[in-house]
Amino acid sequence: MNNYDNYFVPVDNLEEAKNYYENVLGLQKKFDFSERGMVAYKIGNEEPAIILKDKNKFKDMKPTVWFEVEDVNEMYKEMKTRNVNFLSEPFKILTGNAVEFEDPYGNRFGITDYKKTSQTNTTGNTTTSVKKD
């Protein structure tokens, strides 16, 4: 696992939670996918965000920490051999692939890659853009 990716927090009422995180905590919105049940907030200049997930859309939601990996599918296969309790098969997200798992104590984690966003251009610089499937 390379880095922290995002922190997912369940909320009962997304609109009330948005008001709290924006107006009480003073956090800046990173993205708003309210129609999908998610809103993300920046924490300083760090890339990882706090992402609120509406429990009305995500019924089994628990607080979850995601980590960035090079390749979700490869890491999934490797971790399966060590009897990690995955909640599903890897799935596609806007930026690549992801999958969640729980440790033996009921804590939830996930791994994600950025296979759809990292591209190297002809000058050798890395650019970021979402590829269309």
PDB file of C-alpha atoms in Angstrom:
ATOM      1  CA  MET A   1       0.000   0.000   0.000  1.00  0.00           C
ATOM      2  CA  ASN A   2       1.500   3.280  -1.122  1.00  0.00           C
ATOM      3  CA  ASN A   3      -0.458   6.148   0.460  1.00  0.00           C
ATOM      4  CA  TYR A   4      -3.681   7.073   2.149  1.00  0.00           C
ATOM      5  CA  ASP A   5      -6.348   7.722  -0.453  1.00  0.00           C
ATOM      6  CA  ASN A   6      -9.592   8.936   1.153  1.00  0.00           C
ATOM      7  CA  TYR A   7     -11.575   8.689   4.371  1.00  0.00           C
ATOM      8  CA  PHE A   8     -15.240   7.742   3.983  1.00  0.00           C
ATOM      9  CA  VAL A   9     -17.717   8.803   6.659  1.00  0.00           C
ATOM     10  CA  PRO A  10     -21.374   7.671   6.820  1.00  0.00           C
ATOM     11  CA  VAL A  11     -24.041  10.340   7.355  1.00  0.00           C
ATOM     12  CA  ASP A  12     -27.798  10.043   7.884  1.00  0.00           C
ATOM     13  CA  ASN A  13     -28.697  13.305   6.135  1.00  0.00           C
ATOM     14  CA  LEU A  14     -26.342  14.469   3.395  1.00  0.00           C
ATOM     15  CA  GLU A  15     -27.724  18.023   3.176  1.00  0.00           C
ATOM     16  CA  GLU A  16     -27.406  18.574   6.944  1.00  0.00           C
ATOM     17  CA  ALA A  17     -23.930  17.053   6.899  1.00  0.00           C
ATOM     18  CA  LYS A  18     -22.851  19.341   4.039  1.00  0.00           C
ATOM     19  CA  ASN A  19     -23.967  22.342   6.076  1.00  0.00           C
ATOM     20  CA  TYR A  20     -21.981  21.128   9.101  1.00  0.00           C
ATOM     21  CA  TYR A  21     -18.764  20.319   7.227  1.00  0.00           C
ATOM     22  CA  GLU A  22     -18.861  23.569   5.223  1.00  0.00           C
ATOM     23  CA  ASN A  23     -20.245  26.109   7.692  1.00  0.00           C
ATOM     24  CA  VAL A  24     -19.253  24.732  11.096  1.00  0.00           C
ATOM     25  CA  LEU A  25     -15.937  23.026  10.300  1.00  0.00           C
ATOM     26  CA  GLY A  26     -15.135  25.433   7.455  1.00  0.00           C
ATOM     27  CA  LEU A  27     -13.945  22.751   5.039  1.00  0.00           C
ATOM     28  CA  GLN A  28     -13.704  23.462   1.316  1.00  0.00           C
ATOM     29  CA  LYS A  29     -15.666  21.210  -1.019  1.00  0.00           C
ATOM     30  CA  LYS A  30     -13.514  19.073  -3.313  1.00  0.00           C
ATOM     31  CA  PHE A  31     -16.383  17.547  -5.310  1.00  0.00           C
ATOM     32  CA  ASP A  32     -20.133  17.149  -4.949  1.00  0.00           C
ATOM     33  CA  PHE A  33     -21.809  14.016  -6.264  1.00  0.00           C
ATOM     34  CA  SER A  34     -24.907  14.450  -4.090  1.00  0.00           C
ATOM     35  CA  GLU A  35     -27.019  12.689  -6.710  1.00  0.00           C
ATOM     36  CA  ARG A  36     -24.800   9.624  -6.138  1.00  0.00           C
ATOM     37  CA  GLY A  37     -24.830  10.095  -2.365  1.00  0.00           C
ATOM     38  CA  MET A  38     -21.285  11.461  -1.923  1.00  0.00           C
ATOM     39  CA  VAL A  39     -19.604  14.786  -1.185  1.00  0.00           C
ATOM     40  CA  ALA A  40     -15.863  15.254  -0.619  1.00  0.00           C
ATOM     41  CA  TYR A  41     -14.046  17.884   1.441  1.00  0.00           C
ATOM     42  CA  LYS A  42     -10.409  18.955   1.240  1.00  0.00           C
ATOM     43  CA  ILE A  43      -8.175  18.827   4.278  1.00  0.00           C
ATOM     44  CA  GLY A  44      -5.569  21.538   3.764  1.00  0.00           C
ATOM     45  CA  ASN A  45      -3.393  20.946   0.722  1.00  0.00           C
ATOM     46  CA  GLU A  46      -3.444  17.166   1.044  1.00  0.00           C
ATOM     47  CA  GLU A  47      -4.865  15.024  -1.763  1.00  0.00           C
ATOM     48  CA  PRO A  48      -6.825  12.603   0.496  1.00  0.00           C
ATOM     49  CA  ALA A  49     -10.278  13.925   1.314  1.00  0.00           C
ATOM     50  CA  ILE A  50     -13.075  13.259   3.765  1.00  0.00           C
ATOM     51  CA  ILE A  51     -15.906  11.846   1.679  1.00  0.00           C
ATOM     52  CA  LEU A  52     -19.386  11.854   3.183  1.00  0.00           C
ATOM     53  CA  LYS A  53     -21.533   8.917   2.069  1.00  0.00           C
ATOM     54  CA  ASP A  54     -25.298   9.025   2.437  1.00  0.00           C
ATOM     55  CA  LYS A  55     -26.448   5.981   4.420  1.00  0.00           C
ATOM     56  CA  ASN A  56     -29.764   6.121   2.530  1.00  0.00           C
ATOM     57  CA  LYS A  57     -27.865   5.182  -0.655  1.00  0.00           C
ATOM     58  CA  PHE A  58     -25.107   3.089   0.957  1.00  0.00           C
ATOM     59  CA  LYS A  59     -27.035   0.905   3.396  1.00  0.00           C
ATOM     60  CA  ASP A  60     -24.052  -1.006   4.809  1.00  0.00           C
ATOM     61  CA  MET A  61     -21.772   2.040   5.117  1.00  0.00           C
ATOM     62  CA  LYS A  62     -19.164   2.171   7.895  1.00  0.00           C
ATOM     63  CA  PRO A  63     -16.297   4.620   8.407  1.00  0.00           C
ATOM     64  CA  THR A  64     -13.713   3.462   5.856  1.00  0.00           C
ATOM     65  CA  VAL A  65     -10.095   4.301   5.070  1.00  0.00           C
ATOM     66  CA  TRP A  66      -8.869   3.706   1.517  1.00  0.00           C
ATOM     67  CA  PHE A  67      -5.255   3.208   0.493  1.00  0.00           C
ATOM     68  CA  GLU A  68      -3.702   3.763  -2.911  1.00  0.00           C
ATOM     69  CA  VAL A  69      -2.011   0.776  -4.578  1.00  0.00           C
ATOM     70  CA  GLU A  70      -0.393   0.267  -7.982  1.00  0.00           C
ATOM     71  CA  ASP A  71      -2.876  -2.356  -9.192  1.00  0.00           C
ATOM     72  CA  VAL A  72      -6.066  -3.273  -7.337  1.00  0.00           C
ATOM     73  CA  ASN A  73      -6.579  -6.549  -9.179  1.00  0.00           C
ATOM     74  CA  GLU A  74      -3.065  -7.799  -8.409  1.00  0.00           C
ATOM     75  CA  MET A  75      -3.224  -6.682  -4.762  1.00  0.00           C
ATOM     76  CA  TYR A  76      -6.675  -8.287  -4.430  1.00  0.00           C
ATOM     77  CA  LYS A  77      -5.314 -11.643  -5.650  1.00  0.00           C
ATOM     78  CA  GLU A  78      -2.324 -11.419  -3.323  1.00  0.00           C
ATOM     79  CA  MET A  79      -4.409 -10.444  -0.286  1.00  0.00           C
ATOM     80  CA  LYS A  80      -6.971 -13.205  -1.006  1.00  0.00           C
ATOM     81  CA  THR A  81      -4.174 -15.774  -0.562  1.00  0.00           C
ATOM     82  CA  ARG A  82      -3.710 -14.348   2.956  1.00  0.00           C
ATOM     83  CA  ASN A  83      -7.434 -14.786   3.749  1.00  0.00           C
ATOM     84  CA  VAL A  84      -8.362 -11.103   3.741  1.00  0.00           C
ATOM     85  CA  ASN A  85     -12.154 -10.705   4.152  1.00  0.00           C
ATOM     86  CA  PHE A  86     -13.170  -8.765   1.012  1.00  0.00           C
ATOM     87  CA  LEU A  87     -16.715  -7.407   0.797  1.00  0.00           C
ATOM     88  CA  SER A  88     -16.907  -7.843  -2.998  1.00  0.00           C
ATOM     89  CA  GLU A  89     -14.867  -8.410  -6.116  1.00  0.00           C
ATOM     90  CA  PRO A  90     -12.895  -5.356  -7.371  1.00  0.00           C
ATOM     91  CA  PHE A  91     -15.143  -2.776  -9.039  1.00  0.00           C
ATOM     92  CA  LYS A  92     -14.652   0.158 -11.401  1.00  0.00           C
ATOM     93  CA  ILE A  93     -14.769   3.749 -10.167  1.00  0.00           C
ATOM     94  CA  LEU A  94     -14.198   7.004 -12.076  1.00  0.00           C
ATOM     95  CA  THR A  95     -10.436   6.927 -11.527  1.00  0.00           C
ATOM     96  CA  GLY A  96      -9.668   3.209 -11.773  1.00  0.00           C
ATOM     97  CA  ASN A  97     -10.558   0.180  -9.655  1.00  0.00           C
ATOM     98  CA  ALA A  98     -11.346  -0.353  -5.990  1.00  0.00           C
ATOM     99  CA  VAL A  99     -12.372  -3.004  -3.488  1.00  0.00           C
ATOM    100  CA  GLU A 100     -13.189  -2.916   0.231  1.00  0.00           C
ATOM    101  CA  PHE A 101     -12.384  -5.355   3.010  1.00  0.00           C
ATOM    102  CA  GLU A 102     -12.747  -5.696   6.774  1.00  0.00           C
ATOM    103  CA  ASP A 103     -10.091  -6.637   9.273  1.00  0.00           C
ATOM    104  CA  PRO A 104     -10.827  -9.323  11.908  1.00  0.00           C
ATOM    105  CA  TYR A 105     -12.085  -6.571  14.254  1.00  0.00           C
ATOM    106  CA  GLY A 106     -14.801  -5.196  11.952  1.00  0.00           C
ATOM    107  CA  ASN A 107     -12.866  -2.127  10.756  1.00  0.00           C
ATOM    108  CA  ARG A 108     -13.395  -1.326   7.083  1.00  0.00           C
ATOM    109  CA  PHE A 109     -10.656  -0.451   4.596  1.00  0.00           C
ATOM    110  CA  GLY A 110     -10.322  -0.243   0.838  1.00  0.00           C
ATOM    111  CA  ILE A 111      -7.698  -0.211  -1.847  1.00  0.00           C
ATOM    112  CA  THR A 112      -7.826   1.794  -5.056  1.00  0.00           C
ATOM    113  CA  ASP A 113      -5.635   2.453  -8.044  1.00  0.00           C
ATOM    114  CA  TYR A 114      -5.558   5.337 -10.470  1.00  0.00           C
ATOM    115  CA  LYS A 115      -5.314   3.274 -13.640  1.00  0.00           C
ATOM    116  CA  LYS A 116      -7.682   5.632 -15.493  1.00  0.00           C
ATOM    117  CA  THR A 117      -5.936   8.869 -14.522  1.00  0.00           C
ATOM    118  CA  SER A 118      -2.172   8.490 -14.786  1.00  0.00           C
ATOM    119  CA  GLN A 119      -0.856   8.865 -18.281  1.00  0.00           C
ATOM    120  CA  THR A 120       2.627   9.788 -19.445  1.00  0.00           C
ATOM    121  CA  ASN A 121       2.750  12.233 -22.338  1.00  0.00           C
ATOM    122  CA  THR A 122       5.379  12.348 -25.088  1.00  0.00           C
ATOM    123  CA  THR A 123       7.668  14.633 -23.046  1.00  0.00           C
ATOM    124  CA  GLY A 124       7.749  12.094 -20.212  1.00  0.00           C
ATOM    125  CA  ASN A 125       5.601  14.163 -17.861  1.00  0.00           C
ATOM    126  CA  THR A 126       2.692  12.600 -16.025  1.00  0.00           C
ATOM    127  CA  THR A 127      -0.686  14.147 -16.762  1.00  0.00           C
ATOM    128  CA  THR A 128      -3.994  13.509 -15.079  1.00  0.00           C
ATOM    129  CA  SER A 129      -7.236  12.961 -16.940  1.00  0.00           C
ATOM    130  CA  VAL A 130     -10.053  10.465 -16.824  1.00  0.00           C
ATOM    131  CA  LYS A 131      -9.975   8.053 -19.752  1.00  0.00           C
ATOM    132  CA  LYS A 132     -13.313   7.133 -21.280  1.00  0.00           C
ATOM    133  CA  ASP A 133     -13.974   3.401 -21.560  1.00  0.00           C
TER     134      ASP A 133
END
